Amino acid sequence: MDTLSEVRAAIDEIDDKLIALLAARLEAVKRAAELKDRPHEARVPWRVEEVTRRVRNAAAIAGFDPDAAERIWRAMMEECIAYEQHALAERTAKRRESSR
C-alpha cells in the first residue's frame, strides 16, 4: 500500500469483510432471540461483561487498543440487545393477540 488510493481500497475491502462478519453475528443474535421468551431476557448483564472481557483480551493480543475495542463492542452489543428486545416484544404482542 504505497498510495492513499491503495490504502482506501484496502480499508474498503476490510469493511466489506467486517460487514459480512457482523451480518453473521446478527444471525446468531436472531437465533438467540428465538430461544428467549420475553423482552427483558434480551439483556443479560453477566454475558455482556463476559463478552467485554474476552474482547479486551483478544484486542490486547492482537495489538488493538482494548479500550477502543470495548467501546466498539459495547455499542454493537447495545444494538443487538435493542434488536432482541424489539423482536421479543413483537412476538409477545402477537401471542397476546392470538390468545384473545
PDB file of N, CA and C in Angstrom:
ATOM      1  N   MET A   1       0.847  -1.174   0.000  1.00  0.00           N
ATOM      2  CA  MET A   1       0.000   0.000   0.000  1.00  0.00           C
ATOM      3  C   MET A   1       0.892   1.236   0.000  1.00  0.00           C
ATOM      4  N   ASP A   2       1.175   1.698  -1.179  1.00  0.00           N
ATOM      5  CA  ASP A   2       2.083   2.832  -1.332  1.00  0.00           C
ATOM      6  C   ASP A   2       1.376   4.159  -1.583  1.00  0.00           C
ATOM      7  N   THR A   3       0.087   4.103  -1.888  1.00  0.00           N
ATOM      8  CA  THR A   3      -0.640   5.336  -2.163  1.00  0.00           C
ATOM      9  C   THR A   3      -1.887   5.398  -1.291  1.00  0.00           C
ATOM     10  N   LEU A   4      -2.385   6.593  -1.132  1.00  0.00           N
ATOM     11  CA  LEU A   4      -3.612   6.782  -0.366  1.00  0.00           C
ATOM     12  C   LEU A   4      -4.759   6.004  -1.009  1.00  0.00           C
ATOM     13  N   SER A   5      -4.768   5.956  -2.315  1.00  0.00           N
ATOM     14  CA  SER A   5      -5.800   5.212  -3.036  1.00  0.00           C
ATOM     15  C   SER A   5      -5.743   3.724  -2.690  1.00  0.00           C
ATOM     16  N   GLU A   6      -4.552   3.174  -2.595  1.00  0.00           N
ATOM     17  CA  GLU A   6      -4.403   1.761  -2.229  1.00  0.00           C
ATOM     18  C   GLU A   6      -4.818   1.516  -0.783  1.00  0.00           C
ATOM     19  N   VAL A   7      -4.489   2.441   0.075  1.00  0.00           N
ATOM     20  CA  VAL A   7      -4.895   2.325   1.480  1.00  0.00           C
ATOM     21  C   VAL A   7      -6.415   2.356   1.576  1.00  0.00           C
ATOM     22  N   ARG A   8      -7.037   3.257   0.859  1.00  0.00           N
ATOM     23  CA  ARG A   8      -8.506   3.355   0.883  1.00  0.00           C
ATOM     24  C   ARG A   8      -9.145   2.087   0.331  1.00  0.00           C
ATOM     25  N   ALA A   9      -8.568   1.540  -0.721  1.00  0.00           N
ATOM     26  CA  ALA A   9      -9.091   0.292  -1.286  1.00  0.00           C
ATOM     27  C   ALA A   9      -8.965  -0.838  -0.269  1.00  0.00           C
ATOM     28  N   ALA A  10      -7.863  -0.873   0.463  1.00  0.00           N
ATOM     29  CA  ALA A  10      -7.676  -1.894   1.497  1.00  0.00           C
ATOM     30  C   ALA A  10      -8.702  -1.725   2.613  1.00  0.00           C
ATOM     31  N   ILE A  11      -8.942  -0.486   3.006  1.00  0.00           N
ATOM     32  CA  ILE A  11      -9.947  -0.213   4.039  1.00  0.00           C
ATOM     33  C   ILE A  11     -11.324  -0.656   3.564  1.00  0.00           C
ATOM     34  N   ASP A  12     -11.666  -0.357   2.318  1.00  0.00           N
ATOM     35  CA  ASP A  12     -12.964  -0.779   1.769  1.00  0.00           C
ATOM     36  C   ASP A  12     -13.102  -2.300   1.792  1.00  0.00           C
ATOM     37  N   GLU A  13     -12.037  -2.997   1.447  1.00  0.00           N
ATOM     38  CA  GLU A  13     -12.061  -4.462   1.448  1.00  0.00           C
ATOM     39  C   GLU A  13     -12.243  -4.999   2.866  1.00  0.00           C
ATOM     40  N   ILE A  14     -11.564  -4.398   3.816  1.00  0.00           N
ATOM     41  CA  ILE A  14     -11.719  -4.803   5.221  1.00  0.00           C
ATOM     42  C   ILE A  14     -13.136  -4.520   5.692  1.00  0.00           C
ATOM     43  N   ASP A  15     -13.673  -3.354   5.328  1.00  0.00           N
ATOM     44  CA  ASP A  15     -15.051  -3.013   5.706  1.00  0.00           C
ATOM     45  C   ASP A  15     -16.042  -4.042   5.162  1.00  0.00           C
ATOM     46  N   ASP A  16     -15.840  -4.466   3.929  1.00  0.00           N
ATOM     47  CA  ASP A  16     -16.726  -5.483   3.343  1.00  0.00           C
ATOM     48  C   ASP A  16     -16.678  -6.777   4.150  1.00  0.00           C
ATOM     49  N   LYS A  17     -15.493  -7.155   4.589  1.00  0.00           N
ATOM     50  CA  LYS A  17     -15.351  -8.369   5.406  1.00  0.00           C
ATOM     51  C   LYS A  17     -16.005  -8.187   6.768  1.00  0.00           C
ATOM     52  N   LEU A  18     -15.841  -7.000   7.353  1.00  0.00           N
ATOM     53  CA  LEU A  18     -16.472  -6.720   8.637  1.00  0.00           C
ATOM     54  C   LEU A  18     -17.995  -6.779   8.535  1.00  0.00           C
ATOM     55  N   ILE A  19     -18.541  -6.228   7.461  1.00  0.00           N
ATOM     56  CA  ILE A  19     -20.000  -6.272   7.265  1.00  0.00           C
ATOM     57  C   ILE A  19     -20.479  -7.716   7.196  1.00  0.00           C
ATOM     58  N   ALA A  20     -19.775  -8.558   6.472  1.00  0.00           N
ATOM     59  CA  ALA A  20     -20.153  -9.976   6.377  1.00  0.00           C
ATOM     60  C   ALA A  20     -20.093 -10.633   7.757  1.00  0.00           C
ATOM     61  N   LEU A  21     -19.085 -10.327   8.525  1.00  0.00           N
ATOM     62  CA  LEU A  21     -18.977 -10.900   9.871  1.00  0.00           C
ATOM     63  C   LEU A  21     -20.071 -10.366  10.799  1.00  0.00           C
ATOM     64  N   LEU A  22     -20.375  -9.080  10.694  1.00  0.00           N
ATOM     65  CA  LEU A  22     -21.439  -8.506  11.512  1.00  0.00           C
ATOM     66  C   LEU A  22     -22.797  -9.091  11.138  1.00  0.00           C
ATOM     67  N   ALA A  23     -23.009  -9.350   9.862  1.00  0.00           N
ATOM     68  CA  ALA A  23     -24.258  -9.982   9.428  1.00  0.00           C
ATOM     69  C   ALA A  23     -24.357 -11.386  10.015  1.00  0.00           C
ATOM     70  N   ALA A  24     -23.261 -12.114  10.039  1.00  0.00           N
ATOM     71  CA  ALA A  24     -23.258 -13.452  10.643  1.00  0.00           C
ATOM     72  C   ALA A  24     -23.527 -13.361  12.145  1.00  0.00           C
ATOM     73  N   ARG A  25     -22.966 -12.339  12.794  1.00  0.00           N
ATOM     74  CA  ARG A  25     -23.207 -12.161  14.225  1.00  0.00           C
ATOM     75  C   ARG A  25     -24.686 -11.869  14.475  1.00  0.00           C
ATOM     76  N   LEU A  26     -25.278 -11.031  13.622  1.00  0.00           N
ATOM     77  CA  LEU A  26     -26.695 -10.711  13.798  1.00  0.00           C
ATOM     78  C   LEU A  26     -27.568 -11.941  13.593  1.00  0.00           C
ATOM     79  N   GLU A  27     -27.191 -12.821  12.700  1.00  0.00           N
ATOM     80  CA  GLU A  27     -27.942 -14.073  12.532  1.00  0.00           C
ATOM     81  C   GLU A  27     -27.926 -14.872  13.825  1.00  0.00           C
ATOM     82  N   ALA A  28     -26.781 -14.919  14.501  1.00  0.00           N
ATOM     83  CA  ALA A  28     -26.695 -15.613  15.782  1.00  0.00           C
ATOM     84  C   ALA A  28     -27.562 -14.913  16.826  1.00  0.00           C
ATOM     85  N   VAL A  29     -27.576 -13.584  16.813  1.00  0.00           N
ATOM     86  CA  VAL A  29     -28.414 -12.817  17.738  1.00  0.00           C
ATOM     87  C   VAL A  29     -29.891 -13.107  17.457  1.00  0.00           C
ATOM     88  N   LYS A  30     -30.263 -13.176  16.195  1.00  0.00           N
ATOM     89  CA  LYS A  30     -31.648 -13.507  15.845  1.00  0.00           C
ATOM     90  C   LYS A  30     -32.031 -14.865  16.408  1.00  0.00           C
ATOM     91  N   ARG A  31     -31.134 -15.826  16.284  1.00  0.00           N
ATOM     92  CA  ARG A  31     -31.411 -17.164  16.824  1.00  0.00           C
ATOM     93  C   ARG A  31     -31.542 -17.121  18.336  1.00  0.00           C
ATOM     94  N   ALA A  32     -30.691 -16.333  18.999  1.00  0.00           N
ATOM     95  CA  ALA A  32     -30.798 -16.182  20.449  1.00  0.00           C
ATOM     96  C   ALA A  32     -32.166 -15.616  20.818  1.00  0.00           C
ATOM     97  N   ALA A  33     -32.637 -14.645  20.055  1.00  0.00           N
ATOM     98  CA  ALA A  33     -33.953 -14.057  20.322  1.00  0.00           C
ATOM     99  C   ALA A  33     -35.061 -15.093  20.160  1.00  0.00           C
ATOM    100  N   GLU A  34     -34.898 -16.009  19.213  1.00  0.00           N
ATOM    101  CA  GLU A  34     -35.892 -17.070  19.022  1.00  0.00           C
ATOM    102  C   GLU A  34     -35.940 -18.019  20.210  1.00  0.00           C
ATOM    103  N   LEU A  35     -34.830 -18.153  20.911  1.00  0.00           N
ATOM    104  CA  LEU A  35     -34.746 -19.075  22.039  1.00  0.00           C
ATOM    105  C   LEU A  35     -35.173 -18.442  23.364  1.00  0.00           C
ATOM    106  N   LYS A  36     -35.407 -17.143  23.358  1.00  0.00           N
ATOM    107  CA  LYS A  36     -35.831 -16.431  24.562  1.00  0.00           C
ATOM    108  C   LYS A  36     -37.327 -16.178  24.488  1.00  0.00           C
ATOM    109  N   ASP A  37     -37.917 -15.851  25.637  1.00  0.00           N
ATOM    110  CA  ASP A  37     -39.366 -15.685  25.694  1.00  0.00           C
ATOM    111  C   ASP A  37     -39.853 -14.244  25.847  1.00  0.00           C
ATOM    112  N   ARG A  38     -39.157 -13.440  26.616  1.00  0.00           N
ATOM    113  CA  ARG A  38     -39.651 -12.111  26.963  1.00  0.00           C
ATOM    114  C   ARG A  38     -38.595 -11.035  26.684  1.00  0.00           C
ATOM    115  N   PRO A  39     -39.038  -9.794  26.404  1.00  0.00           N
ATOM    116  CA  PRO A  39     -38.097  -8.719  26.087  1.00  0.00           C
ATOM    117  C   PRO A  39     -37.013  -8.486  27.141  1.00  0.00           C
ATOM    118  N   HIS A  40     -37.359  -8.646  28.433  1.00  0.00           N
ATOM    119  CA  HIS A  40     -36.358  -8.393  29.467  1.00  0.00           C
ATOM    120  C   HIS A  40     -35.208  -9.413  29.422  1.00  0.00           C
ATOM    121  N   GLU A  41     -35.410 -10.528  28.735  1.00  0.00           N
ATOM    122  CA  GLU A  41     -34.361 -11.547  28.623  1.00  0.00           C
ATOM    123  C   GLU A  41     -33.283 -11.162  27.613  1.00  0.00           C
ATOM    124  N   ALA A  42     -33.518 -10.101  26.853  1.00  0.00           N
ATOM    125  CA  ALA A  42     -32.543  -9.691  25.834  1.00  0.00           C
ATOM    126  C   ALA A  42     -31.236  -9.213  26.464  1.00  0.00           C
ATOM    127  N   ARG A  43     -31.350  -8.528  27.585  1.00  0.00           N
ATOM    128  CA  ARG A  43     -30.148  -8.009  28.252  1.00  0.00           C
ATOM    129  C   ARG A  43     -29.740  -8.985  29.346  1.00  0.00           C
ATOM    130  N   VAL A  44     -28.556  -9.556  29.174  1.00  0.00           N
ATOM    131  CA  VAL A  44     -28.008 -10.491  30.152  1.00  0.00           C
ATOM    132  C   VAL A  44     -26.685  -9.882  30.632  1.00  0.00           C
ATOM    133  N   PRO A  45     -26.737  -9.148  31.743  1.00  0.00           N
ATOM    134  CA  PRO A  45     -25.564  -8.389  32.180  1.00  0.00           C
ATOM    135  C   PRO A  45     -24.282  -9.216  32.316  1.00  0.00           C
ATOM    136  N   TRP A  46     -24.380 -10.399  32.876  1.00  0.00           N
ATOM    137  CA  TRP A  46     -23.158 -11.195  33.037  1.00  0.00           C
ATOM    138  C   TRP A  46     -22.562 -11.559  31.678  1.00  0.00           C
ATOM    139  N   ARG A  47     -23.424 -11.783  30.672  1.00  0.00           N
ATOM    140  CA  ARG A  47     -22.935 -12.126  29.336  1.00  0.00           C
ATOM    141  C   ARG A  47     -22.269 -10.922  28.675  1.00  0.00           C
ATOM    142  N   VAL A  48     -22.844  -9.743  28.860  1.00  0.00           N
ATOM    143  CA  VAL A  48     -22.239  -8.521  28.319  1.00  0.00           C
ATOM    144  C   VAL A  48     -20.826  -8.359  28.879  1.00  0.00           C
ATOM    145  N   GLU A  49     -20.685  -8.563  30.172  1.00  0.00           N
ATOM    146  CA  GLU A  49     -19.366  -8.414  30.800  1.00  0.00           C
ATOM    147  C   GLU A  49     -18.413  -9.527  30.373  1.00  0.00           C
ATOM    148  N   GLU A  50     -18.926 -10.729  30.200  1.00  0.00           N
ATOM    149  CA  GLU A  50     -18.095 -11.837  29.739  1.00  0.00           C
ATOM    150  C   GLU A  50     -17.547 -11.556  28.330  1.00  0.00           C
ATOM    151  N   VAL A  51     -18.421 -11.103  27.440  1.00  0.00           N
ATOM    152  CA  VAL A  51     -18.000 -10.774  26.075  1.00  0.00           C
ATOM    153  C   VAL A  51     -16.981  -9.633  26.113  1.00  0.00           C
ATOM    154  N   THR A  52     -17.234  -8.636  26.942  1.00  0.00           N
ATOM    155  CA  THR A  52     -16.331  -7.498  27.049  1.00  0.00           C
ATOM    156  C   THR A  52     -14.940  -7.936  27.498  1.00  0.00           C
ATOM    157  N   ARG A  53     -14.874  -8.792  28.510  1.00  0.00           N
ATOM    158  CA  ARG A  53     -13.571  -9.278  28.974  1.00  0.00           C
ATOM    159  C   ARG A  53     -12.853 -10.051  27.873  1.00  0.00           C
ATOM    160  N   ARG A  54     -13.592 -10.909  27.176  1.00  0.00           N
ATOM    161  CA  ARG A  54     -12.998 -11.714  26.113  1.00  0.00           C
ATOM    162  C   ARG A  54     -12.475 -10.830  24.979  1.00  0.00           C
ATOM    163  N   VAL A  55     -13.261  -9.823  24.608  1.00  0.00           N
ATOM    164  CA  VAL A  55     -12.870  -8.912  23.528  1.00  0.00           C
ATOM    165  C   VAL A  55     -11.652  -8.080  23.928  1.00  0.00           C
ATOM    166  N   ARG A  56     -11.633  -7.600  25.162  1.00  0.00           N
ATOM    167  CA  ARG A  56     -10.473  -6.826  25.623  1.00  0.00           C
ATOM    168  C   ARG A  56      -9.201  -7.674  25.558  1.00  0.00           C
ATOM    169  N   ASN A  57      -9.296  -8.918  25.995  1.00  0.00           N
ATOM    170  CA  ASN A  57      -8.132  -9.813  25.947  1.00  0.00           C
ATOM    171  C   ASN A  57      -7.697 -10.070  24.514  1.00  0.00           C
ATOM    172  N   ALA A  58      -8.646 -10.363  23.649  1.00  0.00           N
ATOM    173  CA  ALA A  58      -8.325 -10.624  22.241  1.00  0.00           C
ATOM    174  C   ALA A  58      -7.707  -9.389  21.592  1.00  0.00           C
ATOM    175  N   ALA A  59      -8.236  -8.221  21.926  1.00  0.00           N
ATOM    176  CA  ALA A  59      -7.700  -6.977  21.364  1.00  0.00           C
ATOM    177  C   ALA A  59      -6.257  -6.779  21.810  1.00  0.00           C
ATOM    178  N   ALA A  60      -5.989  -6.987  23.077  1.00  0.00           N
ATOM    179  CA  ALA A  60      -4.632  -6.807  23.588  1.00  0.00           C
ATOM    180  C   ALA A  60      -3.655  -7.745  22.881  1.00  0.00           C
ATOM    181  N   ILE A  61      -4.062  -8.983  22.678  1.00  0.00           N
ATOM    182  CA  ILE A  61      -3.216  -9.955  21.989  1.00  0.00           C
ATOM    183  C   ILE A  61      -2.965  -9.528  20.546  1.00  0.00           C
ATOM    184  N   ALA A  62      -3.990  -8.957  19.918  1.00  0.00           N
ATOM    185  CA  ALA A  62      -3.885  -8.549  18.515  1.00  0.00           C
ATOM    186  C   ALA A  62      -3.179  -7.211  18.334  1.00  0.00           C
ATOM    187  N   GLY A  63      -2.858  -6.536  19.433  1.00  0.00           N
ATOM    188  CA  GLY A  63      -2.228  -5.222  19.317  1.00  0.00           C
ATOM    189  C   GLY A  63      -3.210  -4.102  19.049  1.00  0.00           C
ATOM    190  N   PHE A  64      -4.466  -4.340  19.401  1.00  0.00           N
ATOM    191  CA  PHE A  64      -5.526  -3.345  19.220  1.00  0.00           C
ATOM    192  C   PHE A  64      -5.863  -2.770  20.594  1.00  0.00           C
ATOM    193  N   ASP A  65      -6.081  -1.497  20.684  1.00  0.00           N
ATOM    194  CA  ASP A  65      -6.370  -0.836  21.953  1.00  0.00           C
ATOM    195  C   ASP A  65      -7.598  -1.475  22.617  1.00  0.00           C
ATOM    196  N   PRO A  66      -7.422  -2.130  23.783  1.00  0.00           N
ATOM    197  CA  PRO A  66      -8.554  -2.775  24.458  1.00  0.00           C
ATOM    198  C   PRO A  66      -9.689  -1.819  24.805  1.00  0.00           C
ATOM    199  N   ASP A  67      -9.360  -0.576  25.148  1.00  0.00           N
ATOM    200  CA  ASP A  67     -10.408   0.404  25.469  1.00  0.00           C
ATOM    201  C   ASP A  67     -11.253   0.718  24.240  1.00  0.00           C
ATOM    202  N   ALA A  68     -10.594   0.876  23.092  1.00  0.00           N
ATOM    203  CA  ALA A  68     -11.328   1.136  21.852  1.00  0.00           C
ATOM    204  C   ALA A  68     -12.181  -0.076  21.494  1.00  0.00           C
ATOM    205  N   ALA A  69     -11.620  -1.264  21.626  1.00  0.00           N
ATOM    206  CA  ALA A  69     -12.379  -2.483  21.325  1.00  0.00           C
ATOM    207  C   ALA A  69     -13.603  -2.580  22.229  1.00  0.00           C
ATOM    208  N   GLU A  70     -13.425  -2.276  23.506  1.00  0.00           N
ATOM    209  CA  GLU A  70     -14.555  -2.332  24.436  1.00  0.00           C
ATOM    210  C   GLU A  70     -15.644  -1.350  24.031  1.00  0.00           C
ATOM    211  N   ARG A  71     -15.276  -0.130  23.672  1.00  0.00           N
ATOM    212  CA  ARG A  71     -16.283   0.857  23.255  1.00  0.00           C
ATOM    213  C   ARG A  71     -17.041   0.371  22.017  1.00  0.00           C
ATOM    214  N   ILE A  72     -16.310  -0.159  21.054  1.00  0.00           N
ATOM    215  CA  ILE A  72     -16.946  -0.653  19.822  1.00  0.00           C
ATOM    216  C   ILE A  72     -17.882  -1.801  20.140  1.00  0.00           C
ATOM    217  N   TRP A  73     -17.426  -2.763  20.941  1.00  0.00           N
ATOM    218  CA  TRP A  73     -18.257  -3.937  21.231  1.00  0.00           C
ATOM    219  C   TRP A  73     -19.461  -3.575  22.090  1.00  0.00           C
ATOM    220  N   ARG A  74     -19.282  -2.687  23.046  1.00  0.00           N
ATOM    221  CA  ARG A  74     -20.442  -2.291  23.858  1.00  0.00           C
ATOM    222  C   ARG A  74     -21.505  -1.628  22.988  1.00  0.00           C
ATOM    223  N   ALA A  75     -21.089  -0.778  22.059  1.00  0.00           N
ATOM    224  CA  ALA A  75     -22.050  -0.152  21.150  1.00  0.00           C
ATOM    225  C   ALA A  75     -22.738  -1.213  20.297  1.00  0.00           C
ATOM    226  N   MET A  76     -21.963  -2.166  19.784  1.00  0.00           N
ATOM    227  CA  MET A  76     -22.536  -3.229  18.965  1.00  0.00           C
ATOM    228  C   MET A  76     -23.490  -4.090  19.794  1.00  0.00           C
ATOM    229  N   MET A  77     -23.090  -4.425  21.012  1.00  0.00           N
ATOM    230  CA  MET A  77     -23.965  -5.236  21.861  1.00  0.00           C
ATOM    231  C   MET A  77     -25.261  -4.502  22.183  1.00  0.00           C
ATOM    232  N   GLU A  78     -25.192  -3.197  22.397  1.00  0.00           N
ATOM    233  CA  GLU A  78     -26.414  -2.422  22.655  1.00  0.00           C
ATOM    234  C   GLU A  78     -27.361  -2.497  21.453  1.00  0.00           C
ATOM    235  N   GLU A  79     -26.816  -2.417  20.251  1.00  0.00           N
ATOM    236  CA  GLU A  79     -27.640  -2.550  19.047  1.00  0.00           C
ATOM    237  C   GLU A  79     -28.275  -3.938  18.982  1.00  0.00           C
ATOM    238  N   CYS A  80     -27.511  -4.949  19.307  1.00  0.00           N
ATOM    239  CA  CYS A  80     -28.032  -6.322  19.276  1.00  0.00           C
ATOM    240  C   CYS A  80     -29.095  -6.532  20.350  1.00  0.00           C
ATOM    241  N   ILE A  81     -28.864  -5.985  21.521  1.00  0.00           N
ATOM    242  CA  ILE A  81     -29.859  -6.085  22.599  1.00  0.00           C
ATOM    243  C   ILE A  81     -31.141  -5.376  22.185  1.00  0.00           C
ATOM    244  N   ALA A  82     -31.024  -4.207  21.582  1.00  0.00           N
ATOM    245  CA  ALA A  82     -32.204  -3.477  21.110  1.00  0.00           C
ATOM    246  C   ALA A  82     -32.951  -4.300  20.066  1.00  0.00           C
ATOM    247  N   TYR A  83     -32.215  -4.944  19.166  1.00  0.00           N
ATOM    248  CA  TYR A  83     -32.855  -5.811  18.168  1.00  0.00           C
ATOM    249  C   TYR A  83     -33.634  -6.913  18.865  1.00  0.00           C
ATOM    250  N   GLU A  84     -32.990  -7.606  19.803  1.00  0.00           N
ATOM    251  CA  GLU A  84     -33.655  -8.702  20.510  1.00  0.00           C
ATOM    252  C   GLU A  84     -34.890  -8.208  21.261  1.00  0.00           C
ATOM    253  N   GLN A  85     -34.765  -7.090  21.961  1.00  0.00           N
ATOM    254  CA  GLN A  85     -35.904  -6.557  22.712  1.00  0.00           C
ATOM    255  C   GLN A  85     -37.081  -6.284  21.786  1.00  0.00           C
ATOM    256  N   HIS A  86     -36.802  -5.701  20.641  1.00  0.00           N
ATOM    257  CA  HIS A  86     -37.856  -5.408  19.675  1.00  0.00           C
ATOM    258  C   HIS A  86     -38.484  -6.703  19.152  1.00  0.00           C
ATOM    259  N   ALA A  87     -37.654  -7.653  18.769  1.00  0.00           N
ATOM    260  CA  ALA A  87     -38.172  -8.919  18.240  1.00  0.00           C
ATOM    261  C   ALA A  87     -38.992  -9.663  19.291  1.00  0.00           C
ATOM    262  N   LEU A  88     -38.510  -9.663  20.515  1.00  0.00           N
ATOM    263  CA  LEU A  88     -39.234 -10.354  21.587  1.00  0.00           C
ATOM    264  C   LEU A  88     -40.533  -9.630  21.934  1.00  0.00           C
ATOM    265  N   ALA A  89     -40.516  -8.310  21.916  1.00  0.00           N
ATOM    266  CA  ALA A  89     -41.736  -7.550  22.188  1.00  0.00           C
ATOM    267  C   ALA A  89     -42.782  -7.818  21.114  1.00  0.00           C
ATOM    268  N   GLU A  90     -42.359  -7.860  19.856  1.00  0.00           N
ATOM    269  CA  GLU A  90     -43.295  -8.170  18.764  1.00  0.00           C
ATOM    270  C   GLU A  90     -43.888  -9.566  18.930  1.00  0.00           C
ATOM    271  N   ARG A  91     -43.039 -10.530  19.256  1.00  0.00           N
ATOM    272  CA  ARG A  91     -43.523 -11.895  19.416  1.00  0.00           C
ATOM    273  C   ARG A  91     -44.476 -12.002  20.598  1.00  0.00           C
ATOM    274  N   THR A  92     -44.173 -11.303  21.687  1.00  0.00           N
ATOM    275  CA  THR A  92     -45.047 -11.295  22.852  1.00  0.00           C
ATOM    276  C   THR A  92     -46.403 -10.689  22.497  1.00  0.00           C
ATOM    277  N   ALA A  93     -46.397  -9.596  21.756  1.00  0.00           N
ATOM    278  CA  ALA A  93     -47.647  -8.940  21.345  1.00  0.00           C
ATOM    279  C   ALA A  93     -48.461  -9.861  20.446  1.00  0.00           C
ATOM    280  N   LYS A  94     -47.822 -10.560  19.538  1.00  0.00           N
ATOM    281  CA  LYS A  94     -48.533 -11.492  18.649  1.00  0.00           C
ATOM    282  C   LYS A  94     -49.160 -12.628  19.447  1.00  0.00           C
ATOM    283  N   ARG A  95     -48.440 -13.120  20.462  1.00  0.00           N
ATOM    284  CA  ARG A  95     -49.004 -14.197  21.295  1.00  0.00           C
ATOM    285  C   ARG A  95     -50.237 -13.712  22.038  1.00  0.00           C
ATOM    286  N   ARG A  96     -50.170 -12.482  22.539  1.00  0.00           N
ATOM    287  CA  ARG A  96     -51.326 -11.911  23.257  1.00  0.00           C
ATOM    288  C   ARG A  96     -52.520 -11.778  22.324  1.00  0.00           C
ATOM    289  N   GLU A  97     -52.261 -11.283  21.104  1.00  0.00           N
ATOM    290  CA  GLU A  97     -53.342 -11.112  20.129  1.00  0.00           C
ATOM    291  C   GLU A  97     -53.967 -12.453  19.760  1.00  0.00           C
ATOM    292  N   SER A  98     -53.156 -13.456  19.577  1.00  0.00           N
ATOM    293  CA  SER A  98     -53.687 -14.761  19.150  1.00  0.00           C
ATOM    294  C   SER A  98     -54.403 -15.477  20.269  1.00  0.00           C
ATOM    295  N   SER A  99     -54.138 -15.097  21.524  1.00  0.00           N
ATOM    296  CA  SER A  99     -54.819 -15.755  22.636  1.00  0.00           C
ATOM    297  C   SER A  99     -56.141 -15.096  22.993  1.00  0.00           C
ATOM    298  N   ARG A 100     -56.488 -14.023  22.304  1.00  0.00           N
ATOM    299  CA  ARG A 100     -57.754 -13.323  22.571  1.00  0.00           C
ATOM    300  C   ARG A 100     -58.902 -13.992  21.884  1.00  0.00           C
TER     301      ARG A 100
END
